[in-house]
Each structure stands twice: as structure tokens, then as C-alpha cells.
């Protein structure tokens, strides 16, 4: 029997498990999918925007894999510097595949970046997605002007959520706290800004077009900025995706010109979005590089200063020495992600990845690390869409299966679950996840909504089973744990899921939100990394 641990239950982890069990060359195999969170699905649950129901429906496909008789999901298992290391895991499993994503945000590296009101976009995504590490964070949306640095899919998601009315999002699984904050939002102007041109933006055309469908929101594009891109006038030589993006932006720019809308915003238009009581304008800007955030510790960020850039003829940009200040009381930085070093594994600091050959982890001398493999962003970097993880996972699984004879010669513990318990872990099994699902459905019903996510660790673990017995939840106990979790959430609808309060554009924290490491890192959406263009 070949026993494999897959670390991470997002798409790359589940696709790896699927590739391992849906093959005939090595039929005697069992796969344990371990996740730091008590919930499966990784970024599909905690990174995909709540109004992207079609993408979130991917959970049904992932679920079928995790319910395969040869696959076992175990949540609430900490792997890494704060938990199990590779050596410990190798005492339980013949092979370990790390599918842990790119868990940290890249920084802008400019003065004022850490002023109150300036946040990584992933913190905002984690907040509205009910990631339990973000339970102590409460964003306030008292800002009139919000600015998103970056032109990738995460940046588009964030801008779209800021522009939507709460009434539109009530049908999603967004928790009550963020929904209430969005209902009370005062944001009128939303800026999404990239340092390069439209042909180099990383958002997908589908995501871009959605900005133009938000009720009550107007998309403003400046044709003179688009014209700075050498590919703008004749995009025929561009890759198909970039060409489509340029055409969408061209249409908005032409409309803005005809309507005289490419001007400084006024308070007169557009018509207010349903459930917002005020108009919203989405400004898409290009060839602007942030150089400084202005404000103070008391009032927070007030202005972001940008330098106008110009194409350098080599695919990059150069500064022009011309500067522009844009008012913003809330700044969300979405300029890319990088992986974190994994305990016991070599790490490429420059690329933020683990060195590998076809998924086999490589030691510094270039030889394979016995029993260690990687897939997903920690393998290739934060690139591609969700589907990109499938061939990536297949390649790694193929390498592992080629090594099967050698791997099974390694002695492991008889019962990995008991070994995990002896190592101090309290695994949440699949039945525990079913308890969480039932509790979220019951909580939503009590609120007069559909399923609503439980927003904190206490509620999740309470639904999975009482603390300390989270691995003994039975299907028969699901209804009982659902009622218990609902009662706990209703009684505590206190700091974790209350309405947001505080200064304009700030995120208050009643404690530490926790590190976004290992599986289920908030906001690391492989629907497209948010980059500055």
C-alpha cells in the first residue's frame, strides 16, 4: 500500500489526489488530504468572490474527489514551522505533496504603505470570504474614495465587491458583518490602477467585463492613457486574451468620450445602485506607478502619489518625472503573491518557490529529496487560472507514481490518524466538514438567507464537533452540531461577525488575524494573481 499525504485541499491539492487515485498503474494507494483549516476547497471557498457562484460551484467537482473511498480529508492539521515538519510526516506517509499556494503578499516598498487605511487586498478578500484567520478584522467603509493598486483578477474582484450593493450580495454566502458594512458603505469612487498599459494587464476578459455590469456603477476609462500603449491602436498581434481586454477597454473609453464622462467625477451621476443609496464610479487607470502614500497615523492615508510611466520598448515602463495625487482613504494593495519557505524543504527566495524537477523536490545538490513533492503555486509561482492546476498536478502525480517502488520501501506508521493525534493534532474528518456545512445552512435559514459561512474558528470547530473530540463527529450528530454552532454564532454575533466600526477605510483588529500560511491561505486566488500590471 502506497500512502500519500497531500498538504492543501484547494484545487492543486485535490487535483493531485485525483490524479493519484484515478489511475491503474499503482492501484494499491490511499491519499490523505491534510488542511490547516477544518474546511476543504482552499481558495475556492476562501478566495473566489461570493458573487462568482459559477466558479464556486467547482466545489462540487472537488467534493467528488474527496469522497472517493481511497481519499480521506483531514482538516485542522497544522503543517510547517508551527506544526508538523517533513520528517514527522514521513514517519506517517510514504510521500508528501505540498500544495500550499503562495501565501504572502508582495509589498509596494513605498513610504506610507503601512499607514492606517492601507491593507493587502488579501485581507479584504479574507474578511468578506469569512476566512477564520480574519475573524478579528473589521473593515470600515466610511471612505469616500477607495483605491486598488493592481490590475489582476483579485484587484477586479475587490473593486467589484466595493461597487456592489448589499442587496445584490445578500443571496451569497457572505457573512453578516461584511454584508452590513457594505450596506453602510460610503464609497463612491473606486480606482483600479496599474503601472503598465492595458495590453499587459493580468485580469481575464470575463472578469473585466463584469465591472460594466454592476448596477448603478459607471466605468470610466481615459482614452489618452490607453493610447500610451503601443499595442492599443493595432492589437492584432497581441495574444487573444490581451486583445479582448484592449477591445473591452476601447469600448468603455469611446463611450466615455461620447458621453463626456472622462472628466473629474461630480456628484450628479450615475444612478445609485440598488441597496446603496448612492452612485459609484469605477476608474480604470494605467501607466501610473505608486511612489508614496500621504497621511498620518491619526487619520490614516489620505492621498496616494503616482508617477506617470511610459513604455520602455522592452515590455516594461520607465518613470517620466510627472506626478499625480489621487485622493483615497482606503487603499488595497494587490500587486502579486509569493510562496513561503516550508519547514524541511529547500526554498528559492528569488522566485518564492520550492526547487523541483517535474514536481520532485530538489535538494541543493540537485538530487531529489526522498518522498517530497510539490504542486500548484509553491511549485510554479502564482500564475495561471484554476484550471492550470490540473496539468501541474498530473505532472507531479506522474513523478510520484514512477517512484512508487522506492517509496513503499520506506517504513511508516500503521495508522496515520492515530500518529497525527500522538503528534498533538486534532484532525477534523469529512464528517466534521459535513457538520460545518449543515451549521452554515441552518445559520443562513435562521437569517432568512441561503447558506451563510461561519466566520471564526470557534464556530467552525464547534460545528465539526466539540473541541478535543473533533475527530469523533458522526453523520447522525450533524443536526445537533448544526444547532449548537448556530446558537454559538447567534450568541456571539459580537466581534467576529458584527457590523464594522472605526475610522474611514480602516480595518480594526481585536487581535491577531493569524498568518495566511499553508493550505487555505486567504485570497490567494488562482483565478488570476493580482499584479500591478
PDB file of N, CA and C in Angstrom, residues 406-500:
ATOM      1  N   UNK A 406      10.238   2.583  -4.917  1.00  0.00           N
ATOM      2  CA  UNK A 406      11.201   3.070  -3.923  1.00  0.00           C
ATOM      3  C   UNK A 406      10.484   3.612  -2.697  1.00  0.00           C
ATOM      4  N   UNK A 407       9.413   4.333  -2.906  1.00  0.00           N
ATOM      5  CA  UNK A 407       8.702   4.963  -1.798  1.00  0.00           C
ATOM      6  C   UNK A 407       8.135   3.940  -0.820  1.00  0.00           C
ATOM      7  N   UNK A 408       7.558   2.868  -1.320  1.00  0.00           N
ATOM      8  CA  UNK A 408       6.935   1.890  -0.432  1.00  0.00           C
ATOM      9  C   UNK A 408       7.963   1.095   0.368  1.00  0.00           C
ATOM     10  N   UNK A 409       9.226   1.228   0.028  1.00  0.00           N
ATOM     11  CA  UNK A 409      10.274   0.599   0.842  1.00  0.00           C
ATOM     12  C   UNK A 409      10.545   1.354   2.119  1.00  0.00           C
ATOM     13  N   UNK A 410       9.945   2.519   2.245  1.00  0.00           N
ATOM     14  CA  UNK A 410      10.121   3.351   3.435  1.00  0.00           C
ATOM     15  C   UNK A 410       9.077   2.961   4.482  1.00  0.00           C
ATOM     16  N   UNK A 411       9.481   2.664   5.695  1.00  0.00           N
ATOM     17  CA  UNK A 411       8.560   2.204   6.746  1.00  0.00           C
ATOM     18  C   UNK A 411       7.783   3.382   7.328  1.00  0.00           C
ATOM     19  N   UNK A 412       6.463   3.204   7.475  1.00  0.00           N
ATOM     20  CA  UNK A 412       5.610   4.258   8.028  1.00  0.00           C
ATOM     21  C   UNK A 412       4.722   3.681   9.126  1.00  0.00           C
ATOM     22  N   UNK A 413       4.091   4.559   9.892  1.00  0.00           N
ATOM     23  CA  UNK A 413       3.194   4.147  10.977  1.00  0.00           C
ATOM     24  C   UNK A 413       2.000   3.382  10.420  1.00  0.00           C
ATOM     25  N   UNK A 414       1.447   2.486  11.235  1.00  0.00           N
ATOM     26  CA  UNK A 414       0.306   1.687  10.790  1.00  0.00           C
ATOM     27  C   UNK A 414      -0.938   2.536  10.576  1.00  0.00           C
ATOM     28  N   UNK A 415      -1.193   3.489  11.477  1.00  0.00           N
ATOM     29  CA  UNK A 415      -2.411   4.301  11.420  1.00  0.00           C
ATOM     30  C   UNK A 415      -2.015   5.772  11.431  1.00  0.00           C
ATOM     31  N   UNK A 416      -2.083   6.446  10.282  1.00  0.00           N
ATOM     32  CA  UNK A 416      -1.648   7.851  10.245  1.00  0.00           C
ATOM     33  C   UNK A 416      -2.506   8.785  11.091  1.00  0.00           C
ATOM     34  N   UNK A 417      -3.806   8.486  11.243  1.00  0.00           N
ATOM     35  CA  UNK A 417      -4.663   9.351  12.047  1.00  0.00           C
ATOM     36  C   UNK A 417      -4.238   9.304  13.508  1.00  0.00           C
ATOM     37  N   UNK A 418      -3.984   8.100  13.995  1.00  0.00           N
ATOM     38  CA  UNK A 418      -3.501   7.986  15.369  1.00  0.00           C
ATOM     39  C   UNK A 418      -2.132   8.636  15.524  1.00  0.00           C
ATOM     40  N   UNK A 419      -1.299   8.505  14.518  1.00  0.00           N
ATOM     41  CA  UNK A 419       0.016   9.143  14.553  1.00  0.00           C
ATOM     42  C   UNK A 419      -0.122  10.659  14.592  1.00  0.00           C
ATOM     43  N   UNK A 420      -1.088  11.206  13.863  1.00  0.00           N
ATOM     44  CA  UNK A 420      -1.327  12.644  13.903  1.00  0.00           C
ATOM     45  C   UNK A 420      -1.774  13.077  15.293  1.00  0.00           C
ATOM     46  N   UNK A 421      -2.635  12.284  15.909  1.00  0.00           N
ATOM     47  CA  UNK A 421      -3.076  12.615  17.271  1.00  0.00           C
ATOM     48  C   UNK A 421      -1.911  12.579  18.245  1.00  0.00           C
ATOM     49  N   UNK A 422      -1.071  11.557  18.123  1.00  0.00           N
ATOM     50  CA  UNK A 422       0.082  11.467  19.025  1.00  0.00           C
ATOM     51  C   UNK A 422       1.021  12.651  18.836  1.00  0.00           C
ATOM     52  N   UNK A 423       1.000  13.235  17.632  1.00  0.00           N
ATOM     53  CA  UNK A 423       1.848  14.399  17.352  1.00  0.00           C
ATOM     54  C   UNK A 423       1.192  15.708  17.805  1.00  0.00           C
ATOM     55  N   UNK A 424       0.043  15.607  18.473  1.00  0.00           N
ATOM     56  CA  UNK A 424      -0.597  16.790  19.018  1.00  0.00           C
ATOM     57  C   UNK A 424      -1.658  17.422  18.130  1.00  0.00           C
ATOM     58  N   UNK A 425      -1.996  16.773  17.024  1.00  0.00           N
ATOM     59  CA  UNK A 425      -3.020  17.303  16.128  1.00  0.00           C
ATOM     60  C   UNK A 425      -4.403  16.774  16.512  1.00  0.00           C
ATOM     61  N   UNK A 426      -5.440  17.531  16.149  1.00  0.00           N
ATOM     62  CA  UNK A 426      -6.827  17.110  16.368  1.00  0.00           C
ATOM     63  C   UNK A 426      -7.551  17.150  15.026  1.00  0.00           C
ATOM     64  N   UNK A 427      -7.392  16.118  14.227  1.00  0.00           N
ATOM     65  CA  UNK A 427      -7.922  16.161  12.855  1.00  0.00           C
ATOM     66  C   UNK A 427      -9.448  16.241  12.805  1.00  0.00           C
ATOM     67  N   UNK A 428      -9.943  17.062  11.892  1.00  0.00           N
ATOM     68  CA  UNK A 428     -11.370  17.134  11.583  1.00  0.00           C
ATOM     69  C   UNK A 428     -11.606  16.290  10.339  1.00  0.00           C
ATOM     70  N   UNK A 429     -12.379  15.202  10.460  1.00  0.00           N
ATOM     71  CA  UNK A 429     -12.602  14.333   9.297  1.00  0.00           C
ATOM     72  C   UNK A 429     -13.711  14.875   8.404  1.00  0.00           C
ATOM     73  N   UNK A 430     -14.013  14.138   7.359  1.00  0.00           N
ATOM     74  CA  UNK A 430     -15.038  14.564   6.410  1.00  0.00           C
ATOM     75  C   UNK A 430     -16.387  14.757   7.085  1.00  0.00           C
ATOM     76  N   UNK A 431     -16.718  13.899   8.036  1.00  0.00           N
ATOM     77  CA  UNK A 431     -17.998  14.052   8.736  1.00  0.00           C
ATOM     78  C   UNK A 431     -18.039  15.355   9.520  1.00  0.00           C
ATOM     79  N   UNK A 432     -16.875  15.806  10.000  1.00  0.00           N
ATOM     80  CA  UNK A 432     -16.820  17.105  10.662  1.00  0.00           C
ATOM     81  C   UNK A 432     -17.138  18.230   9.700  1.00  0.00           C
ATOM     82  N   UNK A 433     -16.619  18.126   8.479  1.00  0.00           N
ATOM     83  CA  UNK A 433     -16.934  19.125   7.459  1.00  0.00           C
ATOM     84  C   UNK A 433     -18.426  19.109   7.143  1.00  0.00           C
ATOM     85  N   UNK A 434     -19.036  17.929   7.104  1.00  0.00           N
ATOM     86  CA  UNK A 434     -20.477  17.868   6.860  1.00  0.00           C
ATOM     87  C   UNK A 434     -21.239  18.581   7.967  1.00  0.00           C
ATOM     88  N   UNK A 435     -20.731  18.495   9.192  1.00  0.00           N
ATOM     89  CA  UNK A 435     -21.344  19.230  10.294  1.00  0.00           C
ATOM     90  C   UNK A 435     -21.253  20.734  10.082  1.00  0.00           C
ATOM     91  N   UNK A 436     -20.118  21.202   9.561  1.00  0.00           N
ATOM     92  CA  UNK A 436     -19.956  22.629   9.271  1.00  0.00           C
ATOM     93  C   UNK A 436     -20.936  23.056   8.182  1.00  0.00           C
ATOM     94  N   UNK A 437     -21.036  22.255   7.131  1.00  0.00           N
ATOM     95  CA  UNK A 437     -21.983  22.563   6.052  1.00  0.00           C
ATOM     96  C   UNK A 437     -23.404  22.699   6.590  1.00  0.00           C
ATOM     97  N   UNK A 438     -23.801  21.745   7.430  1.00  0.00           N
ATOM     98  CA  UNK A 438     -25.160  21.766   7.976  1.00  0.00           C
ATOM     99  C   UNK A 438     -25.378  22.994   8.854  1.00  0.00           C
ATOM    100  N   UNK A 439     -24.361  23.349   9.644  1.00  0.00           N
ATOM    101  CA  UNK A 439     -24.489  24.510  10.524  1.00  0.00           C
ATOM    102  C   UNK A 439     -24.603  25.795   9.717  1.00  0.00           C
ATOM    103  N   UNK A 440     -23.867  25.889   8.625  1.00  0.00           N
ATOM    104  CA  UNK A 440     -23.926  27.098   7.802  1.00  0.00           C
ATOM    105  C   UNK A 440     -25.272  27.215   7.095  1.00  0.00           C
ATOM    106  N   UNK A 441     -25.828  26.090   6.676  1.00  0.00           N
ATOM    107  CA  UNK A 441     -27.155  26.117   6.068  1.00  0.00           C
ATOM    108  C   UNK A 441     -28.206  26.529   7.096  1.00  0.00           C
ATOM    109  N   UNK A 442     -28.087  25.991   8.315  1.00  0.00           N
ATOM    110  CA  UNK A 442     -29.051  26.331   9.366  1.00  0.00           C
ATOM    111  C   UNK A 442     -28.925  27.789   9.784  1.00  0.00           C
ATOM    112  N   UNK A 443     -27.691  28.287   9.862  1.00  0.00           N
ATOM    113  CA  UNK A 443     -27.463  29.684  10.231  1.00  0.00           C
ATOM    114  C   UNK A 443     -28.076  30.608   9.173  1.00  0.00           C
ATOM    115  N   UNK A 444     -27.867  30.289   7.899  1.00  0.00           N
ATOM    116  CA  UNK A 444     -28.456  31.085   6.836  1.00  0.00           C
ATOM    117  C   UNK A 444     -29.972  31.070   6.884  1.00  0.00           C
ATOM    118  N   UNK A 445     -30.553  29.894   7.155  1.00  0.00           N
ATOM    119  CA  UNK A 445     -32.011  29.784   7.253  1.00  0.00           C
ATOM    120  C   UNK A 445     -32.529  30.664   8.378  1.00  0.00           C
ATOM    121  N   UNK A 446     -31.818  30.669   9.504  1.00  0.00           N
ATOM    122  CA  UNK A 446     -32.248  31.484  10.640  1.00  0.00           C
ATOM    123  C   UNK A 446     -32.203  32.968  10.289  1.00  0.00           C
ATOM    124  N   UNK A 447     -31.280  33.343   9.404  1.00  0.00           N
ATOM    125  CA  UNK A 447     -31.153  34.744   8.998  1.00  0.00           C
ATOM    126  C   UNK A 447     -32.076  35.097   7.835  1.00  0.00           C
ATOM    127  N   UNK A 448     -32.813  34.107   7.317  1.00  0.00           N
ATOM    128  CA  UNK A 448     -33.667  34.353   6.164  1.00  0.00           C
ATOM    129  C   UNK A 448     -32.894  34.449   4.866  1.00  0.00           C
ATOM    130  N   UNK A 449     -31.728  33.811   4.832  1.00  0.00           N
ATOM    131  CA  UNK A 449     -30.880  33.820   3.643  1.00  0.00           C
ATOM    132  C   UNK A 449     -30.583  32.385   3.242  1.00  0.00           C
ATOM    133  N   UNK A 450     -29.758  32.218   2.218  1.00  0.00           N
ATOM    134  CA  UNK A 450     -29.259  30.896   1.888  1.00  0.00           C
ATOM    135  C   UNK A 450     -28.136  30.537   2.845  1.00  0.00           C
ATOM    136  N   UNK A 451     -27.277  29.623   2.433  1.00  0.00           N
ATOM    137  CA  UNK A 451     -26.135  29.255   3.273  1.00  0.00           C
ATOM    138  C   UNK A 451     -25.291  30.486   3.580  1.00  0.00           C
ATOM    139  N   UNK A 452     -24.904  30.646   4.841  1.00  0.00           N
ATOM    140  CA  UNK A 452     -24.041  31.750   5.276  1.00  0.00           C
ATOM    141  C   UNK A 452     -22.859  31.153   6.033  1.00  0.00           C
ATOM    142  N   UNK A 453     -21.663  31.559   5.653  1.00  0.00           N
ATOM    143  CA  UNK A 453     -20.457  30.978   6.250  1.00  0.00           C
ATOM    144  C   UNK A 453     -20.320  31.334   7.726  1.00  0.00           C
ATOM    145  N   UNK A 454     -19.833  30.369   8.510  1.00  0.00           N
ATOM    146  CA  UNK A 454     -19.421  30.637   9.881  1.00  0.00           C
ATOM    147  C   UNK A 454     -18.081  31.365   9.812  1.00  0.00           C
ATOM    148  N   UNK A 455     -17.925  32.475  10.524  1.00  0.00           N
ATOM    149  CA  UNK A 455     -16.771  33.343  10.283  1.00  0.00           C
ATOM    150  C   UNK A 455     -15.570  33.140  11.189  1.00  0.00           C
ATOM    151  N   UNK A 456     -15.608  32.188  12.126  1.00  0.00           N
ATOM    152  CA  UNK A 456     -14.473  32.096  13.044  1.00  0.00           C
ATOM    153  C   UNK A 456     -14.152  30.649  13.391  1.00  0.00           C
ATOM    154  N   UNK A 457     -12.981  30.471  13.989  1.00  0.00           N
ATOM    155  CA  UNK A 457     -12.521  29.133  14.350  1.00  0.00           C
ATOM    156  C   UNK A 457     -13.462  28.464  15.343  1.00  0.00           C
ATOM    157  N   UNK A 458     -13.933  29.221  16.329  1.00  0.00           N
ATOM    158  CA  UNK A 458     -14.808  28.637  17.358  1.00  0.00           C
ATOM    159  C   UNK A 458     -16.070  28.051  16.741  1.00  0.00           C
ATOM    160  N   UNK A 459     -16.690  28.811  15.833  1.00  0.00           N
ATOM    161  CA  UNK A 459     -17.909  28.328  15.202  1.00  0.00           C
ATOM    162  C   UNK A 459     -17.665  27.117  14.320  1.00  0.00           C
ATOM    163  N   UNK A 460     -16.565  27.145  13.565  1.00  0.00           N
ATOM    164  CA  UNK A 460     -16.246  26.025  12.673  1.00  0.00           C
ATOM    165  C   UNK A 460     -15.956  24.757  13.459  1.00  0.00           C
ATOM    166  N   UNK A 461     -15.096  24.871  14.457  1.00  0.00           N
ATOM    167  CA  UNK A 461     -14.752  23.679  15.238  1.00  0.00           C
ATOM    168  C   UNK A 461     -15.928  23.217  16.086  1.00  0.00           C
ATOM    169  N   UNK A 462     -16.753  24.175  16.518  1.00  0.00           N
ATOM    170  CA  UNK A 462     -17.947  23.787  17.263  1.00  0.00           C
ATOM    171  C   UNK A 462     -18.901  22.985  16.400  1.00  0.00           C
ATOM    172  N   UNK A 463     -19.019  23.378  15.124  1.00  0.00           N
ATOM    173  CA  UNK A 463     -19.891  22.640  14.214  1.00  0.00           C
ATOM    174  C   UNK A 463     -19.300  21.288  13.856  1.00  0.00           C
ATOM    175  N   UNK A 464     -17.989  21.208  13.790  1.00  0.00           N
ATOM    176  CA  UNK A 464     -17.341  19.941  13.454  1.00  0.00           C
ATOM    177  C   UNK A 464     -17.371  18.968  14.618  1.00  0.00           C
ATOM    178  N   UNK A 465     -17.562  19.445  15.814  1.00  0.00           N
ATOM    179  CA  UNK A 465     -17.572  18.596  16.996  1.00  0.00           C
ATOM    180  C   UNK A 465     -16.932  19.358  18.135  1.00  0.00           C
ATOM    181  N   UNK A 466     -17.249  19.015  19.349  1.00  0.00           N
ATOM    182  CA  UNK A 466     -16.716  19.739  20.497  1.00  0.00           C
ATOM    183  C   UNK A 466     -15.200  19.722  20.479  1.00  0.00           C
ATOM    184  N   UNK A 467     -14.589  20.811  20.931  1.00  0.00           N
ATOM    185  CA  UNK A 467     -13.127  20.903  20.954  1.00  0.00           C
ATOM    186  C   UNK A 467     -12.553  19.717  21.717  1.00  0.00           C
ATOM    187  N   UNK A 468     -11.557  19.089  21.107  1.00  0.00           N
ATOM    188  CA  UNK A 468     -10.937  17.925  21.734  1.00  0.00           C
ATOM    189  C   UNK A 468     -11.520  16.622  21.260  1.00  0.00           C
ATOM    190  N   UNK A 469     -12.704  16.681  20.640  1.00  0.00           N
ATOM    191  CA  UNK A 469     -13.312  15.452  20.104  1.00  0.00           C
ATOM    192  C   UNK A 469     -13.713  15.674  18.661  1.00  0.00           C
ATOM    193  N   UNK A 470     -12.977  16.549  17.971  1.00  0.00           N
ATOM    194  CA  UNK A 470     -13.368  16.898  16.619  1.00  0.00           C
ATOM    195  C   UNK A 470     -13.229  15.748  15.651  1.00  0.00           C
ATOM    196  N   UNK A 471     -12.579  14.666  16.050  1.00  0.00           N
ATOM    197  CA  UNK A 471     -12.435  13.530  15.139  1.00  0.00           C
ATOM    198  C   UNK A 471     -13.424  12.414  15.455  1.00  0.00           C
ATOM    199  N   UNK A 472     -14.476  12.747  16.240  1.00  0.00           N
ATOM    200  CA  UNK A 472     -15.457  11.726  16.577  1.00  0.00           C
ATOM    201  C   UNK A 472     -16.858  12.131  16.151  1.00  0.00           C
ATOM    202  N   UNK A 473     -16.950  13.139  15.254  1.00  0.00           N
ATOM    203  CA  UNK A 473     -18.270  13.578  14.788  1.00  0.00           C
ATOM    204  C   UNK A 473     -18.871  12.510  13.895  1.00  0.00           C
ATOM    205  N   UNK A 474     -20.127  12.177  14.123  1.00  0.00           N
ATOM    206  CA  UNK A 474     -20.810  11.208  13.263  1.00  0.00           C
ATOM    207  C   UNK A 474     -21.838  11.930  12.412  1.00  0.00           C
ATOM    208  N   UNK A 475     -22.228  11.276  11.330  1.00  0.00           N
ATOM    209  CA  UNK A 475     -23.247  11.877  10.465  1.00  0.00           C
ATOM    210  C   UNK A 475     -24.530  12.109  11.254  1.00  0.00           C
ATOM    211  N   UNK A 476     -24.839  11.194  12.196  1.00  0.00           N
ATOM    212  CA  UNK A 476     -26.063  11.324  12.978  1.00  0.00           C
ATOM    213  C   UNK A 476     -26.034  12.560  13.863  1.00  0.00           C
ATOM    214  N   UNK A 477     -24.825  12.993  14.220  1.00  0.00           N
ATOM    215  CA  UNK A 477     -24.707  14.162  15.087  1.00  0.00           C
ATOM    216  C   UNK A 477     -24.700  15.470  14.343  1.00  0.00           C
ATOM    217  N   UNK A 478     -24.826  15.428  13.031  1.00  0.00           N
ATOM    218  CA  UNK A 478     -24.713  16.641  12.227  1.00  0.00           C
ATOM    219  C   UNK A 478     -25.748  17.677  12.624  1.00  0.00           C
ATOM    220  N   UNK A 479     -27.025  17.271  12.751  1.00  0.00           N
ATOM    221  CA  UNK A 479     -28.073  18.233  13.081  1.00  0.00           C
ATOM    222  C   UNK A 479     -27.822  18.871  14.444  1.00  0.00           C
ATOM    223  N   UNK A 480     -27.369  18.028  15.404  1.00  0.00           N
ATOM    224  CA  UNK A 480     -27.118  18.553  16.742  1.00  0.00           C
ATOM    225  C   UNK A 480     -25.994  19.586  16.718  1.00  0.00           C
ATOM    226  N   UNK A 481     -24.886  19.272  16.027  1.00  0.00           N
ATOM    227  CA  UNK A 481     -23.770  20.218  15.974  1.00  0.00           C
ATOM    228  C   UNK A 481     -24.164  21.468  15.206  1.00  0.00           C
ATOM    229  N   UNK A 482     -25.055  21.316  14.230  1.00  0.00           N
ATOM    230  CA  UNK A 482     -25.530  22.490  13.498  1.00  0.00           C
ATOM    231  C   UNK A 482     -26.266  23.429  14.445  1.00  0.00           C
ATOM    232  N   UNK A 483     -27.167  22.849  15.272  1.00  0.00           N
ATOM    233  CA  UNK A 483     -27.911  23.684  16.212  1.00  0.00           C
ATOM    234  C   UNK A 483     -26.973  24.342  17.215  1.00  0.00           C
ATOM    235  N   UNK A 484     -25.975  23.592  17.670  1.00  0.00           N
ATOM    236  CA  UNK A 484     -25.014  24.129  18.627  1.00  0.00           C
ATOM    237  C   UNK A 484     -24.235  25.291  18.031  1.00  0.00           C
ATOM    238  N   UNK A 485     -23.760  25.106  16.787  1.00  0.00           N
ATOM    239  CA  UNK A 485     -22.977  26.155  16.136  1.00  0.00           C
ATOM    240  C   UNK A 485     -23.821  27.396  15.884  1.00  0.00           C
ATOM    241  N   UNK A 486     -25.083  27.194  15.462  1.00  0.00           N
ATOM    242  CA  UNK A 486     -25.964  28.331  15.210  1.00  0.00           C
ATOM    243  C   UNK A 486     -26.186  29.104  16.494  1.00  0.00           C
ATOM    244  N   UNK A 487     -26.410  28.398  17.595  1.00  0.00           N
ATOM    245  CA  UNK A 487     -26.619  29.063  18.874  1.00  0.00           C
ATOM    246  C   UNK A 487     -25.374  29.840  19.285  1.00  0.00           C
ATOM    247  N   UNK A 488     -24.205  29.243  19.043  1.00  0.00           N
ATOM    248  CA  UNK A 488     -22.956  29.901  19.412  1.00  0.00           C
ATOM    249  C   UNK A 488     -22.756  31.170  18.604  1.00  0.00           C
ATOM    250  N   UNK A 489     -23.032  31.090  17.301  1.00  0.00           N
ATOM    251  CA  UNK A 489     -22.842  32.259  16.447  1.00  0.00           C
ATOM    252  C   UNK A 489     -23.855  33.342  16.808  1.00  0.00           C
ATOM    253  N   UNK A 490     -25.098  32.936  17.035  1.00  0.00           N
ATOM    254  CA  UNK A 490     -26.127  33.915  17.362  1.00  0.00           C
ATOM    255  C   UNK A 490     -25.806  34.624  18.665  1.00  0.00           C
ATOM    256  N   UNK A 491     -25.260  33.864  19.627  1.00  0.00           N
ATOM    257  CA  UNK A 491     -24.941  34.445  20.915  1.00  0.00           C
ATOM    258  C   UNK A 491     -23.726  35.339  20.878  1.00  0.00           C
ATOM    259  N   UNK A 492     -22.803  35.022  19.942  1.00  0.00           N
ATOM    260  CA  UNK A 492     -21.555  35.771  19.894  1.00  0.00           C
ATOM    261  C   UNK A 492     -21.586  36.851  18.870  1.00  0.00           C
ATOM    262  N   UNK A 493     -22.553  37.023  18.085  1.00  0.00           N
ATOM    263  CA  UNK A 493     -22.564  37.933  16.943  1.00  0.00           C
ATOM    264  C   UNK A 493     -22.116  39.276  17.413  1.00  0.00           C
ATOM    265  N   UNK A 494     -21.105  39.291  17.898  1.00  0.00           N
ATOM    266  CA  UNK A 494     -20.168  40.037  18.561  1.00  0.00           C
ATOM    267  C   UNK A 494     -18.973  40.161  17.699  1.00  0.00           C
ATOM    268  N   UNK A 495     -17.766  40.217  18.207  1.00  0.00           N
ATOM    269  CA  UNK A 495     -16.757  40.837  17.411  1.00  0.00           C
ATOM    270  C   UNK A 495     -16.524  40.175  16.094  1.00  0.00           C
ATOM    271  N   UNK A 496     -16.698  38.862  16.017  1.00  0.00           N
ATOM    272  CA  UNK A 496     -16.297  38.186  14.779  1.00  0.00           C
ATOM    273  C   UNK A 496     -17.182  38.532  13.611  1.00  0.00           C
ATOM    274  N   UNK A 497     -18.461  38.793  13.840  1.00  0.00           N
ATOM    275  CA  UNK A 497     -19.361  38.974  12.700  1.00  0.00           C
ATOM    276  C   UNK A 497     -20.272  40.179  12.884  1.00  0.00           C
ATOM    277  N   UNK A 498     -19.823  41.113  13.677  1.00  0.00           N
ATOM    278  CA  UNK A 498     -20.644  42.295  13.900  1.00  0.00           C
ATOM    279  C   UNK A 498     -20.427  43.313  12.807  1.00  0.00           C
ATOM    280  N   UNK A 499     -21.232  44.361  12.830  1.00  0.00           N
ATOM    281  CA  UNK A 499     -21.030  45.429  11.863  1.00  0.00           C
ATOM    282  C   UNK A 499     -19.696  46.113  12.097  1.00  0.00           C
ATOM    283  N   UNK A 500     -19.145  46.701  11.041  1.00  0.00           N
ATOM    284  CA  UNK A 500     -17.831  47.311  11.126  1.00  0.00           C
ATOM    285  C   UNK A 500     -17.929  48.691  11.752  1.00  0.00           C
TER     286      UNK A 500
END
